[in-house]
Coordinates of C-alpha atoms in Angstrom, one line a residue:
X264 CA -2.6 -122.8 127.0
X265 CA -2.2 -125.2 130.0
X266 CA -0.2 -128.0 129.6
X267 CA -2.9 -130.4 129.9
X268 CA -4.6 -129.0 127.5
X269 CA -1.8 -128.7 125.3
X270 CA -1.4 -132.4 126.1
X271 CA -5.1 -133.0 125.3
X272 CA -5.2 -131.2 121.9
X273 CA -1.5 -133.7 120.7
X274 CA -3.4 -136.8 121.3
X275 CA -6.8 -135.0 119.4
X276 CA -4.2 -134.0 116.5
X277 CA -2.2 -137.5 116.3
X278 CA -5.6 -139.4 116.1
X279 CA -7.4 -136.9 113.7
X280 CA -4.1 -137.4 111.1
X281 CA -5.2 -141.3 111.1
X282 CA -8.2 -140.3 110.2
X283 CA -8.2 -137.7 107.8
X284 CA -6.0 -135.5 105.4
X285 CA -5.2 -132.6 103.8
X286 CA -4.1 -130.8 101.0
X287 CA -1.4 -128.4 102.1
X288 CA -3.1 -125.2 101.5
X289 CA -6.1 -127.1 104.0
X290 CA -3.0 -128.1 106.3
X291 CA -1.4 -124.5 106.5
X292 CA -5.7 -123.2 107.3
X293 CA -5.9 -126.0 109.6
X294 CA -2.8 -124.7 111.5
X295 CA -3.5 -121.3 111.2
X296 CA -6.9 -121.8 112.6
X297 CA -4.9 -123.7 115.9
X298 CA -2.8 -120.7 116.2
X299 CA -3.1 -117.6 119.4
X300 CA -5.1 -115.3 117.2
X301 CA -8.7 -114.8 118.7
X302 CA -10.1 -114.3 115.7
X303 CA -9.7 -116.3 112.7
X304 CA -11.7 -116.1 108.8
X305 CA -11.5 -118.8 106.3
X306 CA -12.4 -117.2 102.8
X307 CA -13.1 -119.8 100.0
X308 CA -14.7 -121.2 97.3
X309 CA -17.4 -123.8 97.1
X310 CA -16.8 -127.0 98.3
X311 CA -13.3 -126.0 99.5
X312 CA -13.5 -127.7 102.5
X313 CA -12.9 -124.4 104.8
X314 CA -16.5 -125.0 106.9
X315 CA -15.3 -128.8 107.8
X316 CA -12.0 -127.9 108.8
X317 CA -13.9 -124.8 111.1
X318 CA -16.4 -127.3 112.7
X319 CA -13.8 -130.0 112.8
X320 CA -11.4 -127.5 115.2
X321 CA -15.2 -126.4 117.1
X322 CA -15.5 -129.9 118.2
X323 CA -12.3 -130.5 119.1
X324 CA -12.3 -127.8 121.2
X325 CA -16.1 -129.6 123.1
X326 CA -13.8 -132.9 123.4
X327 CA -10.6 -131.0 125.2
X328 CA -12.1 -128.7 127.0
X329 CA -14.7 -130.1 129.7
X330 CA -18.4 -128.1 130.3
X331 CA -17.4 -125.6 127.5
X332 CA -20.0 -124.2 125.2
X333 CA -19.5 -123.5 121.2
X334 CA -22.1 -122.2 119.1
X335 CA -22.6 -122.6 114.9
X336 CA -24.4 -119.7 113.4
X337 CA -25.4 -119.1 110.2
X338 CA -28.2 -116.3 108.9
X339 CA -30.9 -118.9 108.6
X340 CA -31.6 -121.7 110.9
X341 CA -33.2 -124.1 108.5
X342 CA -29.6 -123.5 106.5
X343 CA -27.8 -123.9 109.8
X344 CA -30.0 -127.1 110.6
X345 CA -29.6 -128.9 106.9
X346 CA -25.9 -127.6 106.4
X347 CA -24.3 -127.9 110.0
X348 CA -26.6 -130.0 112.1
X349 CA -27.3 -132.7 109.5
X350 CA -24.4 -132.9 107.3
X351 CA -20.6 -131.1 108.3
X352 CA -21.5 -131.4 112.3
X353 CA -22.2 -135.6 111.7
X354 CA -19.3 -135.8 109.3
X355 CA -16.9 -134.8 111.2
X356 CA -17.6 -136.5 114.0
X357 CA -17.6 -139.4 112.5
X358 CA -14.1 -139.2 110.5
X359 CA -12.5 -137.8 113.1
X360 CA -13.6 -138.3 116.2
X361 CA -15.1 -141.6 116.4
X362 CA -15.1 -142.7 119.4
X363 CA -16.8 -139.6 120.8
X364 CA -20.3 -140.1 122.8
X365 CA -22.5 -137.3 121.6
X366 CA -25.8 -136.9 121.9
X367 CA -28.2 -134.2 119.6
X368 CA -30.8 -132.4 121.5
X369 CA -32.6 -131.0 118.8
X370 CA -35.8 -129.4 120.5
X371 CA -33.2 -127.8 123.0
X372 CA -30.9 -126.4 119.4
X373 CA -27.6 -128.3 120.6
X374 CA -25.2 -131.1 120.7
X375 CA -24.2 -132.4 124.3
X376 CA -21.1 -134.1 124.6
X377 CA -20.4 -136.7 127.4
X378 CA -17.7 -134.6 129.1
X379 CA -20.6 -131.7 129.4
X380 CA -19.5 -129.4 126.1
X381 CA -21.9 -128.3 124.2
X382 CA -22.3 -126.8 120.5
X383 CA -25.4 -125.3 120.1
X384 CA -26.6 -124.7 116.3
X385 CA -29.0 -121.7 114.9
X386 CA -30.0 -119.3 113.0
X387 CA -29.8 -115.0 113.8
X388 CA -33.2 -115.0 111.9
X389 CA -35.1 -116.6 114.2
X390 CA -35.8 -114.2 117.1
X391 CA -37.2 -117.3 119.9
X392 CA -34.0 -119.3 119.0
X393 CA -31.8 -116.2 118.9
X394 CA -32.7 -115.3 122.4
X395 CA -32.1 -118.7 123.6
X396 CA -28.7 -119.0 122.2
X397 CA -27.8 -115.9 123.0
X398 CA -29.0 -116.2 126.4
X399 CA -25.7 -118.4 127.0
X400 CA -21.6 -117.4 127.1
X401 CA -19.8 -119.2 124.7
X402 CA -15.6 -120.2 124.4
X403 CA -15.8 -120.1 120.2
X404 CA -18.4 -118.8 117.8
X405 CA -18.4 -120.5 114.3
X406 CA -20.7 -117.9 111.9
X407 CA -20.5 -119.8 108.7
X408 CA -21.9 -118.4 105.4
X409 CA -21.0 -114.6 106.8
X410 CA -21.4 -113.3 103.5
X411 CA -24.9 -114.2 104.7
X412 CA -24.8 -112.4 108.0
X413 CA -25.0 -108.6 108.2
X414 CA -22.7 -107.3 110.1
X415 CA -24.7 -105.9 113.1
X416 CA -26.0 -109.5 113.5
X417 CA -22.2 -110.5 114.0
X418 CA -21.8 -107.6 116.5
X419 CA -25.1 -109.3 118.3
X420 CA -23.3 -113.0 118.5
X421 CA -19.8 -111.7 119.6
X422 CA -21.4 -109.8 122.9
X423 CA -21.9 -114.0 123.8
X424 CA -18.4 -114.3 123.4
X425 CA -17.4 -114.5 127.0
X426 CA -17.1 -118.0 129.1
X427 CA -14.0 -118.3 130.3
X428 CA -13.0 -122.0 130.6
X429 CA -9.3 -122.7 132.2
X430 CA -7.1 -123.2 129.3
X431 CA -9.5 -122.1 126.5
X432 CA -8.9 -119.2 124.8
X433 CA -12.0 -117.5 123.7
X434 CA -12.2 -117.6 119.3
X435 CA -14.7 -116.5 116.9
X436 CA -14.3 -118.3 113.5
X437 CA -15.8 -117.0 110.5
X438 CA -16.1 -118.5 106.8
X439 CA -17.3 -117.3 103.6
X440 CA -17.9 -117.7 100.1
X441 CA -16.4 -114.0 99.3
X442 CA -18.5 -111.0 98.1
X443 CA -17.6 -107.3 97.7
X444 CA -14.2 -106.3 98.9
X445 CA -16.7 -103.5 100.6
X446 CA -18.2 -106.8 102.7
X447 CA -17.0 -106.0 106.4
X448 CA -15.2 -109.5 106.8
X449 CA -12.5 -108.5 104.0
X450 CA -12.5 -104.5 106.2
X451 CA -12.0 -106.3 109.5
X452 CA -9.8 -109.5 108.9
X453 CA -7.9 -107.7 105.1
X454 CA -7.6 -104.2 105.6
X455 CA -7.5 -104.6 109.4
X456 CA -10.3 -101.7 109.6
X457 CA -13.2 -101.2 112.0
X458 CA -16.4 -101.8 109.8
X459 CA -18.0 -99.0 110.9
X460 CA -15.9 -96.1 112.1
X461 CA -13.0 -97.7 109.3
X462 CA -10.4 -97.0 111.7
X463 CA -7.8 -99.0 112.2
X464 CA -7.9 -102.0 114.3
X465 CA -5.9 -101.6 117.9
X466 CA -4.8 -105.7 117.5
X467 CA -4.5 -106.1 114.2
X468 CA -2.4 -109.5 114.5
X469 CA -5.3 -110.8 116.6
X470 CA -7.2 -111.1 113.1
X471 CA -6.1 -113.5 110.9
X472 CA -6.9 -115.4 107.7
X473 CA -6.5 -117.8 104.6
X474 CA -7.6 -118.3 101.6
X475 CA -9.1 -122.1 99.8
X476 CA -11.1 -122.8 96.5
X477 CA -11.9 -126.3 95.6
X478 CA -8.7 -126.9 93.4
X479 CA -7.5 -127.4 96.9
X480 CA -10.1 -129.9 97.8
X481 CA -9.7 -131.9 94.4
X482 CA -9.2 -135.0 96.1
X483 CA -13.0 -135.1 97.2
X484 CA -14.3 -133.5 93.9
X485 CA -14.8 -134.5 90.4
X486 CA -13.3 -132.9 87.3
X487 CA -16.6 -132.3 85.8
X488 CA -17.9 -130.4 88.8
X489 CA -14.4 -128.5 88.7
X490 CA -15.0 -127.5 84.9
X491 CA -18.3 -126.4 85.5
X492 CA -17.4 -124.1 88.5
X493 CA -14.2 -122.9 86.4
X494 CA -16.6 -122.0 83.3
X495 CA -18.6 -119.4 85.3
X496 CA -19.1 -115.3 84.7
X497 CA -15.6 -114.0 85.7
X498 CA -17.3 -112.2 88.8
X499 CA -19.0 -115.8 89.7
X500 CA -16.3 -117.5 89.0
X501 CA -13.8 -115.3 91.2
X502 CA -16.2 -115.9 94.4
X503 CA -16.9 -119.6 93.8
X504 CA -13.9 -121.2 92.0
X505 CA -10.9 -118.6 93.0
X506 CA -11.9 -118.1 96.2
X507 CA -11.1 -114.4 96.1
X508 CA -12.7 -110.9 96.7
X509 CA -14.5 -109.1 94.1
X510 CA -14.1 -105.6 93.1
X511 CA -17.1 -103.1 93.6
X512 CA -18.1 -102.5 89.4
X513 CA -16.3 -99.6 88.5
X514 CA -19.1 -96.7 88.3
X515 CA -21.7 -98.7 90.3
X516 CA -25.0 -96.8 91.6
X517 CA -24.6 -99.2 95.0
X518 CA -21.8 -100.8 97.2
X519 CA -22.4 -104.1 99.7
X520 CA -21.6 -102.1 102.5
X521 CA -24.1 -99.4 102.7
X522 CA -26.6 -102.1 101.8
X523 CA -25.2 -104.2 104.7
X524 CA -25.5 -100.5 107.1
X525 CA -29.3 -100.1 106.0
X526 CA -30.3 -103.9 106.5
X527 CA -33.1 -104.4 109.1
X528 CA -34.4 -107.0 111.2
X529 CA -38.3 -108.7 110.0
X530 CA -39.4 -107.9 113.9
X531 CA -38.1 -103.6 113.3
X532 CA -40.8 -103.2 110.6
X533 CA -42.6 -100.1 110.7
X534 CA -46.3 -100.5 109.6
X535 CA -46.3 -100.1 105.9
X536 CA -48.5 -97.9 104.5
X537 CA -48.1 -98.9 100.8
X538 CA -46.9 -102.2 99.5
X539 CA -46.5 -103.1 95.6
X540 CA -45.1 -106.2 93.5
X541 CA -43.2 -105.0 90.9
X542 CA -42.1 -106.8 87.9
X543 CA -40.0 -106.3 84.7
X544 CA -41.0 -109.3 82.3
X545 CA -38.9 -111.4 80.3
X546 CA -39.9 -111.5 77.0
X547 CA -39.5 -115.1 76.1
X548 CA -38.8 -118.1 78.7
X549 CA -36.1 -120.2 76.6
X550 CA -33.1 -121.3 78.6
X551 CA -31.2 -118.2 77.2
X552 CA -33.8 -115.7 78.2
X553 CA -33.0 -113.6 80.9
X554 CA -34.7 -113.7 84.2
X555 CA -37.8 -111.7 85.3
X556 CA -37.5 -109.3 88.2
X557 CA -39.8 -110.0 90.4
X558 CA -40.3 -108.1 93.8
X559 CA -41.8 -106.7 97.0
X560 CA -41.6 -103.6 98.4
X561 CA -43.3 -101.3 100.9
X562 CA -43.2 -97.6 102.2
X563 CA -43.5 -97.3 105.5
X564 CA -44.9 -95.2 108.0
X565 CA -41.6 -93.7 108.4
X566 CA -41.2 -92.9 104.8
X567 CA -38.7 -95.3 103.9
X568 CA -38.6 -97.9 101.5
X569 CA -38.0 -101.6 102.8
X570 CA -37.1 -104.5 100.3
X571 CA -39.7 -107.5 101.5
X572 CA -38.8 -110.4 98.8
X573 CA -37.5 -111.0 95.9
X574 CA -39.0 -113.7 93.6
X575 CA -37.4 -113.5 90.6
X576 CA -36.3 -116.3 87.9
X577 CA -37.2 -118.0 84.9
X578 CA -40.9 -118.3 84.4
X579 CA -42.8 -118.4 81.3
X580 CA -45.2 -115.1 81.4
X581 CA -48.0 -117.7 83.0
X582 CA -45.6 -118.5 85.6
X583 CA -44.5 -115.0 86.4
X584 CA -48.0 -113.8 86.4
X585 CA -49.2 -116.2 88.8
X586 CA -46.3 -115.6 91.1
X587 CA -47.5 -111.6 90.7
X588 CA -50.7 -112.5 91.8
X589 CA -49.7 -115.2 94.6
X590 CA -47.5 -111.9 96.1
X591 CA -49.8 -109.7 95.7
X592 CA -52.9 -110.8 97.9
X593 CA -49.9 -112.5 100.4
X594 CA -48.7 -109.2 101.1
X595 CA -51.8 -107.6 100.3
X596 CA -50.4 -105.0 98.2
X597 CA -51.1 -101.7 96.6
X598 CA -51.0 -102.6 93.2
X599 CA -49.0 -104.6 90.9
X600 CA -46.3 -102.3 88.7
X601 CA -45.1 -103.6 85.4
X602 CA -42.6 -102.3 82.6
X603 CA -45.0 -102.3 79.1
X604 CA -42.0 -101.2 76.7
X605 CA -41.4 -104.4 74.8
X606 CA -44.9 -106.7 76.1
X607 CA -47.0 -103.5 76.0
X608 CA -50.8 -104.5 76.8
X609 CA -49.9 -108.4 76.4
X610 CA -48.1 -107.6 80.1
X611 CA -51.2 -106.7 81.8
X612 CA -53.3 -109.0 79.9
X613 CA -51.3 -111.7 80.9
X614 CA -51.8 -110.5 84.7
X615 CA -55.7 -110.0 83.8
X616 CA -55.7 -113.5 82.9
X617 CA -54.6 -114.3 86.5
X618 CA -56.9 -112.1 88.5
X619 CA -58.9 -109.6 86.3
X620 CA -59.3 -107.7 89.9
X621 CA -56.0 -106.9 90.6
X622 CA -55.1 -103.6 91.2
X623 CA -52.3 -103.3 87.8
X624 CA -50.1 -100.2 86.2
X625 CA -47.9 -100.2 83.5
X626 CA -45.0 -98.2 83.6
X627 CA -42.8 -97.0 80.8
X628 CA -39.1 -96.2 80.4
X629 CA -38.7 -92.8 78.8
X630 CA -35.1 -92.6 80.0
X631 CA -32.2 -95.2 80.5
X632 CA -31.7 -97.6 83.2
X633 CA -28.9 -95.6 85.0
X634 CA -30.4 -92.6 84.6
X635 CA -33.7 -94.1 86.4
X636 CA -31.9 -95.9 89.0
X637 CA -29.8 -93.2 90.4
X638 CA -32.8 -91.2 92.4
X639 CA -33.2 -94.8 93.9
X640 CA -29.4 -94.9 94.7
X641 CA -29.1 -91.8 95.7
X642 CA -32.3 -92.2 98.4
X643 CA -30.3 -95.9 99.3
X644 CA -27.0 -93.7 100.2
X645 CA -28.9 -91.7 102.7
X646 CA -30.4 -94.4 104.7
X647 CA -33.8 -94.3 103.2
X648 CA -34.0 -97.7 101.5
X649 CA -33.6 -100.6 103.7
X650 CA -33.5 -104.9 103.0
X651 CA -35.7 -106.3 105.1
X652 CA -34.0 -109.6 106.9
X653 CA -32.1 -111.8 104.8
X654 CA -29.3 -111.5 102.5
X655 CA -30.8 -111.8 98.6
X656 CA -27.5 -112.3 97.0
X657 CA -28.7 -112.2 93.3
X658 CA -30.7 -109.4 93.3
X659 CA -27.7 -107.6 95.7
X660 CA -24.8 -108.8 93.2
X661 CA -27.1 -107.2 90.1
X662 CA -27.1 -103.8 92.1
X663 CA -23.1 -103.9 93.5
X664 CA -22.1 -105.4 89.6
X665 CA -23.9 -103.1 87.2
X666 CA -22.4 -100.3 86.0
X667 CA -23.0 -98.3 82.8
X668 CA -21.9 -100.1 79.6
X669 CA -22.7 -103.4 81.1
X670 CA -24.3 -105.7 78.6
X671 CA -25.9 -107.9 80.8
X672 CA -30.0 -107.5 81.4
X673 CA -30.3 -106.2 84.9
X674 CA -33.8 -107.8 85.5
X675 CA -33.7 -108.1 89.3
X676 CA -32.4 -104.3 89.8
X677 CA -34.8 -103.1 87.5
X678 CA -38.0 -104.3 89.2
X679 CA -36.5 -103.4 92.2
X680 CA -35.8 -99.9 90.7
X681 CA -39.7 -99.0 89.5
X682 CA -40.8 -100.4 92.8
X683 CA -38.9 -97.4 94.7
X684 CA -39.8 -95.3 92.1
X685 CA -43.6 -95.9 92.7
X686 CA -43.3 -96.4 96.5
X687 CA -41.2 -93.1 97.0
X688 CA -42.2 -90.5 94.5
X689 CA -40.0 -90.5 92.1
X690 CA -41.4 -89.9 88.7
X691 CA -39.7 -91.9 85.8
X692 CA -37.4 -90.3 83.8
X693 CA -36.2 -87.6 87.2
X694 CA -32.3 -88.0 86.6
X695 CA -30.1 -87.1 89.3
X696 CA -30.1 -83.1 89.3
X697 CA -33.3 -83.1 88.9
X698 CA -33.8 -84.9 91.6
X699 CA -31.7 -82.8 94.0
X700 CA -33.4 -80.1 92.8
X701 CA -37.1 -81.3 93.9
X702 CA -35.7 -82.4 97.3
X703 CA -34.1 -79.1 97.7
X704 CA -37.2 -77.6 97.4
X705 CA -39.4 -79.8 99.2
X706 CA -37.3 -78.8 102.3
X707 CA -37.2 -75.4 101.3
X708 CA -41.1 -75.4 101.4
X709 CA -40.7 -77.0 105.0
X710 CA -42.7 -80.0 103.8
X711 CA -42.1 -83.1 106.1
X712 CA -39.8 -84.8 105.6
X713 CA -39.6 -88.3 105.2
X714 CA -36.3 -89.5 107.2
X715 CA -36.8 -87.2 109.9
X716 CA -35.1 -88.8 113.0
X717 CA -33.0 -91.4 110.7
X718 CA -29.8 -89.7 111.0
X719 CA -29.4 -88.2 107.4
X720 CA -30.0 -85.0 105.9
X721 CA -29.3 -83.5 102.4
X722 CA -26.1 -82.4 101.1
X723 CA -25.0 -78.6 102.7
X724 CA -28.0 -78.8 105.5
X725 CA -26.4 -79.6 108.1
X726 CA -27.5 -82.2 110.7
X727 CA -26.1 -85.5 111.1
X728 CA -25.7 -88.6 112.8
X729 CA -25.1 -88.7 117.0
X730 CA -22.0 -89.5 117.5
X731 CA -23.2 -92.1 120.1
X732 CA -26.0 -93.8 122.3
X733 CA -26.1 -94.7 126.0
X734 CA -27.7 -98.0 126.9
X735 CA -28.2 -99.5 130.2
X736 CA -26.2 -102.8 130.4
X737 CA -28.0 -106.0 132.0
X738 CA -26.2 -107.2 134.8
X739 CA -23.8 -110.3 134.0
X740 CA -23.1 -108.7 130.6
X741 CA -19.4 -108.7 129.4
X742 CA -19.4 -105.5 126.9
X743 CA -16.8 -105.7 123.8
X744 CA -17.4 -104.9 120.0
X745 CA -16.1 -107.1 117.0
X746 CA -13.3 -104.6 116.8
X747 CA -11.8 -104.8 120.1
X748 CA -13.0 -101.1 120.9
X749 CA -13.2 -100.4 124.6
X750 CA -16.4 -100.1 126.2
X751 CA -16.7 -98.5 130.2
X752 CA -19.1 -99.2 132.1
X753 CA -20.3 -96.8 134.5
X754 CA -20.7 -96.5 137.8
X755 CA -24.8 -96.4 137.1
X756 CA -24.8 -99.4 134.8
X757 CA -24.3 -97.7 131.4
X758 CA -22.2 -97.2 128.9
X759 CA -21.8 -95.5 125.6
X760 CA -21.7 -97.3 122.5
X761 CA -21.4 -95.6 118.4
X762 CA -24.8 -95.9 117.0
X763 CA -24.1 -98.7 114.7
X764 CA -22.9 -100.7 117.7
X765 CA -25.6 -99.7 119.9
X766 CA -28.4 -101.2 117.2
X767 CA -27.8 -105.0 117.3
X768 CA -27.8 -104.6 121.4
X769 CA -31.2 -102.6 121.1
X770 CA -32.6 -105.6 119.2
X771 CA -31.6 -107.8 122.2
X772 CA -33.8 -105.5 124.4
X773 CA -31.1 -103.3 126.0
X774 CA -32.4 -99.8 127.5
X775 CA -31.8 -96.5 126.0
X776 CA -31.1 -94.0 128.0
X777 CA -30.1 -91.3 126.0
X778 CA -28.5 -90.2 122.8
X779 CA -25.6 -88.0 123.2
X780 CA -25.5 -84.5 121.4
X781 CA -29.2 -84.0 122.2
X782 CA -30.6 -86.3 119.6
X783 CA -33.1 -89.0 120.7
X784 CA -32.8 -92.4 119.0
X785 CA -36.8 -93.4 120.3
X786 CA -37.5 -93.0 116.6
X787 CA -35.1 -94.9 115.0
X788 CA -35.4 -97.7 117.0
X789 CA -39.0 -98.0 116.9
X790 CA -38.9 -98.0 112.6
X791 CA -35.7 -100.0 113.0
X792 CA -33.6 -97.5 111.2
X793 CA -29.9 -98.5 110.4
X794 CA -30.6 -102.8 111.7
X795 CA -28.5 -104.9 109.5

């Protein structure tokens, strides 16, 4: 760093202590976030103040450095708006920087300071808004809420990771309420791993982070809200009091990180050729009932399955029926699919009441719920079950936390389960062997199959994924992954990039040109196989 901006980041630092403080586990983030690393993750509970002390170093960074840009990212924009935009973003500049002349221009998605910084605030599910931010080089990246963000759409924002201001070292900043240890934050800033090849990282001290939880924020919290946070599940109460990965359930049918691999983007739809709402009813609607699963799902043209929403919670049966019906002319499904074995005809009569015209089965469970779910698992593994867009933590945390034994209802997962089951052919009751048995002999009979040109094939077949993908790199474009892996560009204008890597740059419109090994990719980008 410069001396005057050395000099320029003492004065920011002696007035910011006037105007705020912190607790010393804040203090020893705040100073590891000023440190040389490039990269730097906050992991934390609710409320413990690691997203203020991230935007708070963001802006000071805008004041110091002159005509720099910074950009705030989260997976939603209206979250990014409400959380960032119209709360942390205002808050800190008013406790800390005061005297700063800023001015929000909120059609244009960005903050202008008077020296001519910027931080620009969005969401990565907004394609228009993506494109305009990513249209722009940036000094630091802020992706708050990561456990949010799939990790392809973090490969997408770090290729804008490249203006070069004199003085300002270039940072990405990440924080998190913290998942799965599988979730690629913990592999990239814990185990110091490449997400996707899990090699080790070639800079490993360039990755750094801390931990908070709200204990360490008690000065702005009450003691109820404390209790209330410290009263939680264990697994709940590990992410959002403790602050602290959570083991993968021992024996679990699905880990966060192939769900995070198989992820696409809304705009990579296939057409889907059948769609059905799916739903495993509570029996009663008290405030100890469990919830009702409640979901979307579709086969595509493709043959895979894609996750499209999941409204589950409370309702009374009126209310889940309605919502059954509401889905199921907005996505103008197939047919509505609904467990029987404790409502038995009052289920579909309840549905009947609703709309005596929809389309309705009732399906029964002959066999347990692992024994029913791992088929669906099994197809998820191999890339052949996808969720479509956004993050839907409850439903993903029932499908990483259940294991067999658990005592806990998995509603969510097993409305999510008979929707696969219907969408994909997979009768009820087909356990595991028998399941590998009917896919080994569907290819043996040379029937089509379903993933063809999605990278997988079953056990002892052979096949594979190509080991890479050439794109053609726009012109202007500095090329780096989250990793730090080295990318040439040739003397044409292309480069090769691993086929995980290569996906978040095909959503921003880059040119294939080929696939190495003599596989083409033209079908897996068109049904948006492997987006996160």
């Amino acid at each position: 760093m410069q001396p005057d901006a050395r000099e320029a980041f003492r004065r920011l630092r002696t007035a910011l202590e006037a105007q705020v403080s912190f607790s010393p586990a804040q203090q020893a983030a705040v100073d590891l976030v000023e440190g040389p690393a490039r990269h730097t993750c906050l992991v934390g509970g609710t409320r413990s103040g690691k997203t203020f002390i991230l935007v708070r170093h963001v802006a000071g960074r805008a004041l110091a450095f002159p005509g720099s840009r910074h950009a705030v990212l989260r997976f939603r924009a209206n979250a990014a708006r409400s959380s960032v935009a119209l709360d942390t973003l205002p808050a800190v500049l008013r406790k800390c920087y005061p005297d700063a002349r800023v001015e929000e221009r909120r059609n244009d998605g960005f903050f202008q300071f008077d020296n001519g910084s910027q931080i620009w605030i969005g969401g990565l599910d907004d394609k228009d808004r993506v494109e305009k931010i990513l249209g722009q080089e940036y000094a630091t990246i802020l992706l708050n809420e990561a456990s949010q963000i799939p990790y392809a759409s973090a490969l997408v924002a770090l290729t804008r990771l490249a203006q070069t201001v004199p003085g300002c070292r270039q940072k990405l900043l990440v924080d998190l309420n913290p998942g799965p240890k599988s979730h690629w934050t913990n592999q990239l800033f814990g185990e110091h791993r490449d997400p996707v090849t899990r090699q080790p990282l070639p800079n490993p001290d360039d990755y750094t982070r801390a931990f908070l939880n709200p204990r360490d924020n008690r000065a702005h919290l009450s003691p109820e809200y404390l209790a209330a946070l410290a009263a939680m599940p264990l697994r709940q109460r590990q992410r959002f009091y403790e602050g602290v990965y959570v083991e993968d359930a021992e024996g679990a049918l699905w880990r966060q990180d192939l769900i995070e691999a198989n992820r696409v983007a809304a705009d990579r739809l296939p057409a889907m050729s059948r769609v059905v709402v799916a739903i495993d009813p509570a029996v009663s609607s008290s405030e100890t009932s469990d919830e009702t699963g409640l979901v979307v799902a579709g086969r595509g043209t493709d043959g895979h399955g894609y996750l499209l929403e999941d409204a589950s919670g409370k309702h009374t049966p009126t209310e889940w029926a309605r919502k059954a019906v509401a889905l199921y002319h907005r996505w103008r499904a197939d047919r509505i699919v609904a467990e029987v074995n404790q409502g038995g005809a009052m289920v579909e009569a309840t549905v009947r009441a609703v709309d005596p015209n929809a389309a309705f089965k009732g399906v029964h469970a002959s066999r347990g719920k692992v024994t029913r779910a791992e088929p669906i698992s099994a197809l998820a593994e191999r890339g052949r079950i996808h969720h479509v867009g956004a993050v839907y933590p409850e439903l993903e945390e029932q499908l990483t936390g259940y294991a067999p034994g658990s005592t806990k209802s998995p509603d969510r997962l097993d409305a999510y389960v008979w929707a696969f089951t219907e969408l994909l052919d997979v009768a009820d009751g087909t356990g595991i062997i028998e399941f590998y048995r009917q896919e080994a002999e569907r290819a043996a009979a040379g029937a089509p199959d379903p993933a063809a040109g999605h990278g997988w094939t079953m056990p002892g077949m052979g096949g594979g994924p190509a080991p890479g993908v050439r794109l053609r790199v726009p012109e202007g474009h500095t090329v780096t992954t989250l990793s730090g892996a080295p990318v040439v560009v040739e003397a044409d204008g292309t480069a090769l990039f691993a086929e995980a890597d290569s996906v978040p740059l095909r959503q921003l419109g880059w040119e294939i040109v080929a696939a190495e090994a003599g596989r083409t990719v033209t079908d897996d980008v068109q049904a948006g196989s492997g987006d996160a």
